[in-house]
Short mmCIF file of C-alpha atoms and ligand atoms in Angstrom, two decimals:
data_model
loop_
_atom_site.label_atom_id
_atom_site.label_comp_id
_atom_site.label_asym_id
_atom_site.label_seq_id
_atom_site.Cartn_x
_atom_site.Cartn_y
_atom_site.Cartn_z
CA UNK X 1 -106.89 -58.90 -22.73
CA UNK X 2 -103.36 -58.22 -21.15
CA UNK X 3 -103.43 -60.41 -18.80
CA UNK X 4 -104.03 -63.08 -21.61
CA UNK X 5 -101.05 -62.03 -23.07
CA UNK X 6 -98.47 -62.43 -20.72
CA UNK X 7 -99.80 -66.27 -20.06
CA UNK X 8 -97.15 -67.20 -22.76
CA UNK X 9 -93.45 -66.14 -22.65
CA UNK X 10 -91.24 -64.44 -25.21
CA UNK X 11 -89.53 -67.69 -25.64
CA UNK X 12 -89.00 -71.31 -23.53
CA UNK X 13 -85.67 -72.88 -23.87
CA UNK X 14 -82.00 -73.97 -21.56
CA UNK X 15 -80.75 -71.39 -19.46
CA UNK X 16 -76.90 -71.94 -19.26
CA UNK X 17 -75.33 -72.09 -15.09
CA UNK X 18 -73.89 -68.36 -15.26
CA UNK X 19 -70.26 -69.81 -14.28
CA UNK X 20 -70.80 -72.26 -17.65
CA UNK X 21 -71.63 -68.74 -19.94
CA UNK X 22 -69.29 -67.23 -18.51
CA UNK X 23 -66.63 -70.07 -20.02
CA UNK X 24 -68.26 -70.35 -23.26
CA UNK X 25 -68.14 -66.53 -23.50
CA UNK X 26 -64.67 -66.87 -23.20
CA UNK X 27 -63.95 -69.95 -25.37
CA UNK X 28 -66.00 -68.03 -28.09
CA UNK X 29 -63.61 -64.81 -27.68
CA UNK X 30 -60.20 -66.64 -28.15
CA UNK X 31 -61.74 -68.71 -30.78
CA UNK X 32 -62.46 -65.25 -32.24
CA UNK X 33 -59.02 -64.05 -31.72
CA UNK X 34 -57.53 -66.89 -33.08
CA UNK X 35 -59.27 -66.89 -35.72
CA UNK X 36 -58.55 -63.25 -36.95
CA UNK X 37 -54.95 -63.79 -36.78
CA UNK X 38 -54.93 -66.48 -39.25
CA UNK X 39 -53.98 -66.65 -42.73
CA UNK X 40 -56.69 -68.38 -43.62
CA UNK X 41 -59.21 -66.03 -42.74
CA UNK X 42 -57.40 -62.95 -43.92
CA UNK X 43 -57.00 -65.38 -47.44
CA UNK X 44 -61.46 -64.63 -47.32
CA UNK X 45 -61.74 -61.71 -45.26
CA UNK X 46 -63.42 -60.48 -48.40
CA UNK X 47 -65.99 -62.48 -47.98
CA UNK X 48 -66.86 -61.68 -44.46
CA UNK X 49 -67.12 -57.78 -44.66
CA UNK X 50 -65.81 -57.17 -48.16
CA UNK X 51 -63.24 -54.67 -46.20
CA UNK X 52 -59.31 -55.20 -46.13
CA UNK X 53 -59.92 -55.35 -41.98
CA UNK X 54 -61.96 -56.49 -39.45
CA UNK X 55 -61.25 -56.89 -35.28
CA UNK X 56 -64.31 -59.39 -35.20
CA UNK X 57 -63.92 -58.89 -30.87
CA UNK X 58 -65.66 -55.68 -31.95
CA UNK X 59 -67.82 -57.21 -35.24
CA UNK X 60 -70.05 -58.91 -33.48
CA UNK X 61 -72.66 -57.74 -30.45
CA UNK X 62 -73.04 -60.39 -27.59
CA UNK X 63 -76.75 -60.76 -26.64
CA UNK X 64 -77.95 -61.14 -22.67
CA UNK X 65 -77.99 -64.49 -20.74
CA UNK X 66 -76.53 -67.48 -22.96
CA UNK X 67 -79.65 -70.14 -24.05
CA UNK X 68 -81.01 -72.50 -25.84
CA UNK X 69 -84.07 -71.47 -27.41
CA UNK X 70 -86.86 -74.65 -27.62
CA UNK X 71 -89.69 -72.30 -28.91
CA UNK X 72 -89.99 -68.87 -29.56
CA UNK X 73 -93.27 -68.04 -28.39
CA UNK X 74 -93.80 -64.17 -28.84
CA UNK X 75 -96.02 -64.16 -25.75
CA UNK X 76 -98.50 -66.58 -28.19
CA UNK X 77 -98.52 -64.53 -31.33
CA UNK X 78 -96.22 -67.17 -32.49
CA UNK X 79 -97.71 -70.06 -34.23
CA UNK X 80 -98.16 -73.55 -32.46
CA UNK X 81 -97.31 -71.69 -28.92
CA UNK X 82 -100.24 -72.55 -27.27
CA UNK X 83 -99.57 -76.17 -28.42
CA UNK X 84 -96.20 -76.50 -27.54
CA UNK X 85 -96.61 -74.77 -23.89
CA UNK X 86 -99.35 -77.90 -23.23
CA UNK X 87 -97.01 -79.92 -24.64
CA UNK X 88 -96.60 -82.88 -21.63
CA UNK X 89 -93.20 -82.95 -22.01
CA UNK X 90 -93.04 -79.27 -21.73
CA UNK X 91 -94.35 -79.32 -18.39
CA UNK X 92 -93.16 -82.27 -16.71
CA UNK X 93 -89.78 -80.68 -17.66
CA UNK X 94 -90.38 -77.35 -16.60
CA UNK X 95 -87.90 -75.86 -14.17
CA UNK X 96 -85.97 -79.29 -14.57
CA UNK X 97 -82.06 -78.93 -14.69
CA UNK X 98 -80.43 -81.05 -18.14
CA UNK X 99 -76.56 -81.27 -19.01
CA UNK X 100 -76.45 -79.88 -22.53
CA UNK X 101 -73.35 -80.70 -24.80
CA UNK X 102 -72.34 -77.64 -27.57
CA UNK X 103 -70.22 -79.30 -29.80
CA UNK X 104 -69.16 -76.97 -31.92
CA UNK X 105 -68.83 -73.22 -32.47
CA UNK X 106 -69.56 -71.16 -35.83
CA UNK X 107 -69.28 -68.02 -37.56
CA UNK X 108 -70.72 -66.12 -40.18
CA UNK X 109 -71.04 -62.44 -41.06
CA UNK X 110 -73.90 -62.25 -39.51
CA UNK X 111 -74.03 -64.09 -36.42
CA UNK X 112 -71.59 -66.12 -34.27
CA UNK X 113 -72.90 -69.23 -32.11
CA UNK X 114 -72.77 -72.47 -30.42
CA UNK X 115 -74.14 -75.94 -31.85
CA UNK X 116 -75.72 -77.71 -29.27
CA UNK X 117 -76.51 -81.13 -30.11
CA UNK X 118 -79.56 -82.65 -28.19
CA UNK X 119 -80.00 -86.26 -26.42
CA UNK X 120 -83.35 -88.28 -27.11
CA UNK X 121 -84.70 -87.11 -24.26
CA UNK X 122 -84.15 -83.34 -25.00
CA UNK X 123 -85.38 -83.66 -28.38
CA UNK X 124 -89.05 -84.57 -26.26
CA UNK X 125 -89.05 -80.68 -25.87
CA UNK X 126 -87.87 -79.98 -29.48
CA UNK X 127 -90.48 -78.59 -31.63
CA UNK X 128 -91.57 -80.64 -34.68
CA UNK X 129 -91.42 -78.03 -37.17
CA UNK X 130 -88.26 -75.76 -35.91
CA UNK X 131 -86.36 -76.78 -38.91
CA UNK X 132 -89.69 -76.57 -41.21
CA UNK X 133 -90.32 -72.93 -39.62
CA UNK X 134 -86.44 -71.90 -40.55
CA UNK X 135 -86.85 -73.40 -44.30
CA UNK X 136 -84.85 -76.58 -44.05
CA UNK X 137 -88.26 -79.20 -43.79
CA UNK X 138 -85.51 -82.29 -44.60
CA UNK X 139 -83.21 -81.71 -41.94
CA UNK X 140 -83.28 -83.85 -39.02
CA UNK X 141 -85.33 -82.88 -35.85
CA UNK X 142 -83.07 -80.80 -33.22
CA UNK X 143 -80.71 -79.90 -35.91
CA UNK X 144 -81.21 -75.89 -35.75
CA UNK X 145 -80.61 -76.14 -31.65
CA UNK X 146 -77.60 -73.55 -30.54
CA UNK X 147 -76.82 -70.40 -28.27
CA UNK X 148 -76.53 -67.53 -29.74
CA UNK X 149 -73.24 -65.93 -28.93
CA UNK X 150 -73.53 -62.50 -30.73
CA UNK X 151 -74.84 -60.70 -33.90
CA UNK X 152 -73.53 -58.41 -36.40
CA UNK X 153 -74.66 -54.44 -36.10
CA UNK X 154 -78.45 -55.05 -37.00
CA UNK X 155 -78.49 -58.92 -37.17
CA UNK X 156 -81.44 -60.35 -35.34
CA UNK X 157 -80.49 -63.21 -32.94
CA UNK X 158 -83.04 -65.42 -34.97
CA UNK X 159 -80.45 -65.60 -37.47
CA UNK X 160 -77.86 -67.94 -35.76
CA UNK X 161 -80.17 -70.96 -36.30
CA UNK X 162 -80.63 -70.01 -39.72
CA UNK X 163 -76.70 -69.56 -40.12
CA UNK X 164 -76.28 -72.94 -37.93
CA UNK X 165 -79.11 -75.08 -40.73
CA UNK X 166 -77.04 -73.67 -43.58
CA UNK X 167 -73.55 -75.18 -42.58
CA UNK X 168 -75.23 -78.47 -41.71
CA UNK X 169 -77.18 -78.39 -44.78
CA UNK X 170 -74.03 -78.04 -46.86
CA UNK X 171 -72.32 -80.78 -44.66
CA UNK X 172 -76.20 -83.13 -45.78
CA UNK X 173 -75.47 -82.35 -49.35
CA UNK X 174 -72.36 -83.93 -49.17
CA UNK X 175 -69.56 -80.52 -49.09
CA UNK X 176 -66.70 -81.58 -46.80
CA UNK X 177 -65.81 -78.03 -46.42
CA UNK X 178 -61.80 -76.92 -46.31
CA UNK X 179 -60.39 -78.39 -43.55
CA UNK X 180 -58.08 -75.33 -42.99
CA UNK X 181 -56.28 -76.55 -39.84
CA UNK X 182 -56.68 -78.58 -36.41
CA UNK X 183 -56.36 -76.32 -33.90
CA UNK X 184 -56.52 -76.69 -29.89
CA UNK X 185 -60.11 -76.84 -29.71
CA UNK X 186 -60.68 -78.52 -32.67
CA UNK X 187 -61.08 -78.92 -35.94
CA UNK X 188 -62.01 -75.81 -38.25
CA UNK X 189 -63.25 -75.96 -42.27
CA UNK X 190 -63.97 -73.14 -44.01
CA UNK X 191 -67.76 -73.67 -45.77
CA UNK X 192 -67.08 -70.47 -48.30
CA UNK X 193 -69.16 -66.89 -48.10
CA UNK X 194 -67.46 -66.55 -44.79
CA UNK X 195 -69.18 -69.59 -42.94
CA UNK X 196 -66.40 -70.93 -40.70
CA UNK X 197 -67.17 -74.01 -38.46
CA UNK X 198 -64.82 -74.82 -35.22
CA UNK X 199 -66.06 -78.71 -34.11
CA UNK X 200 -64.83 -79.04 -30.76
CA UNK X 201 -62.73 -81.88 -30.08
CA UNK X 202 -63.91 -81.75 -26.36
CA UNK X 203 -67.79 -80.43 -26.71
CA UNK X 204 -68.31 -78.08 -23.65
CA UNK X 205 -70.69 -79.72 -21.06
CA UNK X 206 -72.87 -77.26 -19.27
CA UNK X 207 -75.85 -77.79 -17.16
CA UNK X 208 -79.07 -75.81 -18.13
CA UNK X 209 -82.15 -75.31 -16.48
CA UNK X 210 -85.21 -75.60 -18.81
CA UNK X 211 -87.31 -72.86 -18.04
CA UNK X 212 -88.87 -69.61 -19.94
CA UNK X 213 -87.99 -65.95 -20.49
CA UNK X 214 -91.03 -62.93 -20.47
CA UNK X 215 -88.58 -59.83 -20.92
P1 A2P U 1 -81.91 -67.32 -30.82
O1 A2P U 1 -82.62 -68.47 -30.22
O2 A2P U 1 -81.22 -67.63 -32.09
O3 A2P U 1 -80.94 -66.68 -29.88
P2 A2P U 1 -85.60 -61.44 -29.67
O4 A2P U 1 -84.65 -60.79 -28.72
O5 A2P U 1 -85.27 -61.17 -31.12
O6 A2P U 1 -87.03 -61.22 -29.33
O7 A2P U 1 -85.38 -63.00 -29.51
C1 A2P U 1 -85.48 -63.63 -28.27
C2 A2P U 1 -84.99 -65.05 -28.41
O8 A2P U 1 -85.88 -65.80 -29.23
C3 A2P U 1 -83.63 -65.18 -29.06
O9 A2P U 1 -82.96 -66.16 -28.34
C4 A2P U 1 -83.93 -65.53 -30.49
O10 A2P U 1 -83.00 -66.21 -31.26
C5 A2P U 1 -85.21 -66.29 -30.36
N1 A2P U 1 -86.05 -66.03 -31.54
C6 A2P U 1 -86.49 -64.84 -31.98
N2 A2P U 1 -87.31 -64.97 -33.05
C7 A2P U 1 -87.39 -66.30 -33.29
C8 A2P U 1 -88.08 -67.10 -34.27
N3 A2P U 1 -88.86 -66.55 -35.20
N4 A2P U 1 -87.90 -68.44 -34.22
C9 A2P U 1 -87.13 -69.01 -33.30
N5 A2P U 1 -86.46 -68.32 -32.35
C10 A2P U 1 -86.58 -66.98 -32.35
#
């Protein structure tokens, strides 16, 4: 009935302290800024949008409070929900504040987003087959966690992860990437078809509360 199906939310996952998104929103915007201005990235535009121009401030559609999705749920349409809400780690967790460290931001054409790389213990709440479910069943456990930052004009936020598995799965099969210059932040390589990776020298630290959204 109804009632049965609001037992299980959209999604679980980290729910970023609002002064922390508020930082990372703006870390993500100059990054953006920067990153249109330089030669570089004018030297592939055509790879992003195929046009001679793009303000990507504009490109790209930022999408409601900053997280980390765990498991996407679909109120338990989703495969393995059920499971994973039972999960013991799931609820021994739940409501439990965790420091999570993004440690690196990335664009695409499609999406643009935060890596967050997980501890031991946060990979307890990982789900086994995340990177299965996404395609890549040979990447290593917690390697498709990140925040979605914003989409592209009818880009799905699904698609960061996907975006995210696809850089790392270049970096697995051995591409360095063109390291096109170290910048404030970081370092930032150029992975061709307008993936563009920005590994922060300092990853931002932000506490997260571990929790679930219903929409
Ligand atoms: P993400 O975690 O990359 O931001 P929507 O608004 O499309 O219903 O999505 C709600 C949240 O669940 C978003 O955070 C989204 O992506 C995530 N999400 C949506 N679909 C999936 C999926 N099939 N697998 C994993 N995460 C998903």
């Amino acid at each position: 009935g109804q009632l049965e199906e609001m037992s299980l939310p959209l999604y679980f996952g980290w729910f970023l302290l609002s002064s922390i998104q508020d930082k990372v929103r703006c870390t993500a915007m100059d990054f953006l800024k920067t990153l249109d201005t330089l030669e570089a990235f004018k030297k592939h535009l055509i790879d992003f949008t195929g046009k001679a121009e793009v303000d990507l401030e504009e490109y790209f559609e930022a999408k409601g409070t900053l997280h980390c999705t765990t498991k996407f749920c679909d109120y338990g349409k989703a495969e393995g929900a059920k499971e994973y809400a039972e999960k013991p780690a799931v609820k021994d967790f739940y409501g439990s504040a965790f420091e999570l460290s993004l440690s690196a931001l990335f664009v695409t054409p499609r999406t643009v987003g935060a890596r967050v790389s997980l501890t031991e213990e946060q990979l307890l709440l990982w789900p086994a087959d995340a990177e299965k479910e996404a395609g890549s069943p040979s990447m290593p456990l917690g390697n498709r966690a990140h925040v979605t930052l914003g989409c592209a004009e009818g880009v799905e936020p699904v698609q960061t992860g996907l975006d995210l598995l696809e850089i790392l799965a270049l970096q697995q099969e051995g591409h360095q990437g063109e390291l096109i210059e170290e910048m404030e932040l970081g370092s930032l390589t150029y992975y061709g078809e307008g993936r563009w990776l920005l590994s922060l020298r300092e990853p931002i630290c932000s506490p997260a509360c571990f929790s679930s959204f219903y929409g």
